[in-house]
Amino acid sequence: MNLLHRPPLDLGTPTAGVLPAIAARADAAIALRHDLHQHPELAFEEHRTSARVAELLQTWGYAVTTGLGGTGVVGTLQRGQGSRRLGLRADIDALPIHEESGLAYASQREGLMHACGHDGHTAILLSAAHYLAHHGRFDGTLQLVFQPAEETGSGASKMLADGLFERFPVDAIYGLHNWPGVPTGHFGFVDGPAMASVDWGRLQVVGKGGHGAEPQGSVDPILAAAHIITALQSVVARNIDPRQMGVVTVGSIHGGKAANVIPDAVALTLTVRAYLPEVRETLRRRVIEVAEHTAAAFGARAEIEFPRGFPSVINHPEQTAFVRQVALEAFGAGHVVENFAPRTASEDFAFLLQARPGSFVFVGNGDSAPLHSPRYVFNDAAIAPAASLWARLAERYLVEDPA
């Protein structure tokens, strides 16, 4: 049965698409989010967060598994005899950022902050989990995935390596992220590539140090590095189809300590992003070639470490159309952003979409500071609409197909 041909459920007439039972618990969901915000934890250190999530899910009747991928949690709720299985994922880790929000419930851990809204994502999924446990009308199996270490790009792949989808099978997996600048309570959907791949490079330009007054006896790695930085800007401009997206950014350069001393080496770091896998491979190849050949032209040597980050988030068309239709029916066209554009940031949800079909949804955070800013604030008003979308999606998706 085609997903889009499923009949809509009669879910009542909640105000602005928010389910009444979720609206009634809005204060509790916000209080939970504030508690998580006060106690941020870095990748694979989310012990308090995981324990809190597990405790709540168990209280609400979920079968809970902890320790998946290190500190991940999966809550399973099965009803009826339906064979369909749906996965919903939230990320739970924070960032090494000193908070400057001025909030009364600001981080209590120096130098750590939920600056990307993962506390909000967790509160959203837990709010939906409570509704589905107490009021949900569905026939099938719900798998709620609380994933560690999204910020390092290693949490999803580690959960997969621990047998996530073998132990907790799903037919589709969905995730979401809040997005500053999009009106609160509005949703964005993207078919195909929705977020960029990312690879991080560490480049060492090795020359020969010497006295600044006698450069002829040296091989100046600073000069070579400067030309490498300039030449790298040609990679996208002259190697990538102008209709495709590619980004090469040199984010840091370190070398030398004195004005009259030529150092032996200069260190650079860079990021490379793309939507399409073939563009990603072209960028990786050309960055290495340009760096090595440009350095050689100045008598220097380029040593590059280029580990793979994570792939682009590529949404599956059928699953994206399905969740978009759920949002349209529940919230109306005015709350679905028309022609929502892909984002050039990156997300390790990409690994889950490589393993199973699904879609990554964007939720408006209103007029806030950017993600990863020390002044970023997650908008609590986004919790109830997003939780209602997850709840409605589960009730629409988890119905038994006719024989």
mmCIF file of C-alpha atoms in Angstrom, residues 235 239-240 277-287:
data_model
loop_
_atom_site.group_PDB
_atom_site.id
_atom_site.type_symbol
_atom_site.label_atom_id
_atom_site.label_comp_id
_atom_site.label_asym_id
_atom_site.label_seq_id
_atom_site.Cartn_x
_atom_site.Cartn_y
_atom_site.Cartn_z
ATOM 1 C CA VAL A 235 38.507 23.908 -6.619
ATOM 2 C CA ASN A 239 36.075 21.786 -10.908
ATOM 3 C CA ILE A 240 32.424 21.646 -9.846
ATOM 4 C CA PRO A 277 28.570 11.942 -3.353
ATOM 5 C CA GLU A 278 30.304 12.435 -6.696
ATOM 6 C CA VAL A 279 30.914 16.121 -5.931
ATOM 7 C CA ARG A 280 32.303 15.146 -2.537
ATOM 8 C CA GLU A 281 34.799 12.790 -4.174
ATOM 9 C CA THR A 282 35.882 15.438 -6.698
ATOM 10 C CA LEU A 283 36.443 17.965 -3.918
ATOM 11 C CA ARG A 284 38.495 15.537 -1.858
ATOM 12 C CA ARG A 285 40.669 14.585 -4.820
ATOM 13 C CA ARG A 286 41.276 18.132 -6.012
ATOM 14 C CA VAL A 287 41.992 19.523 -2.526
#
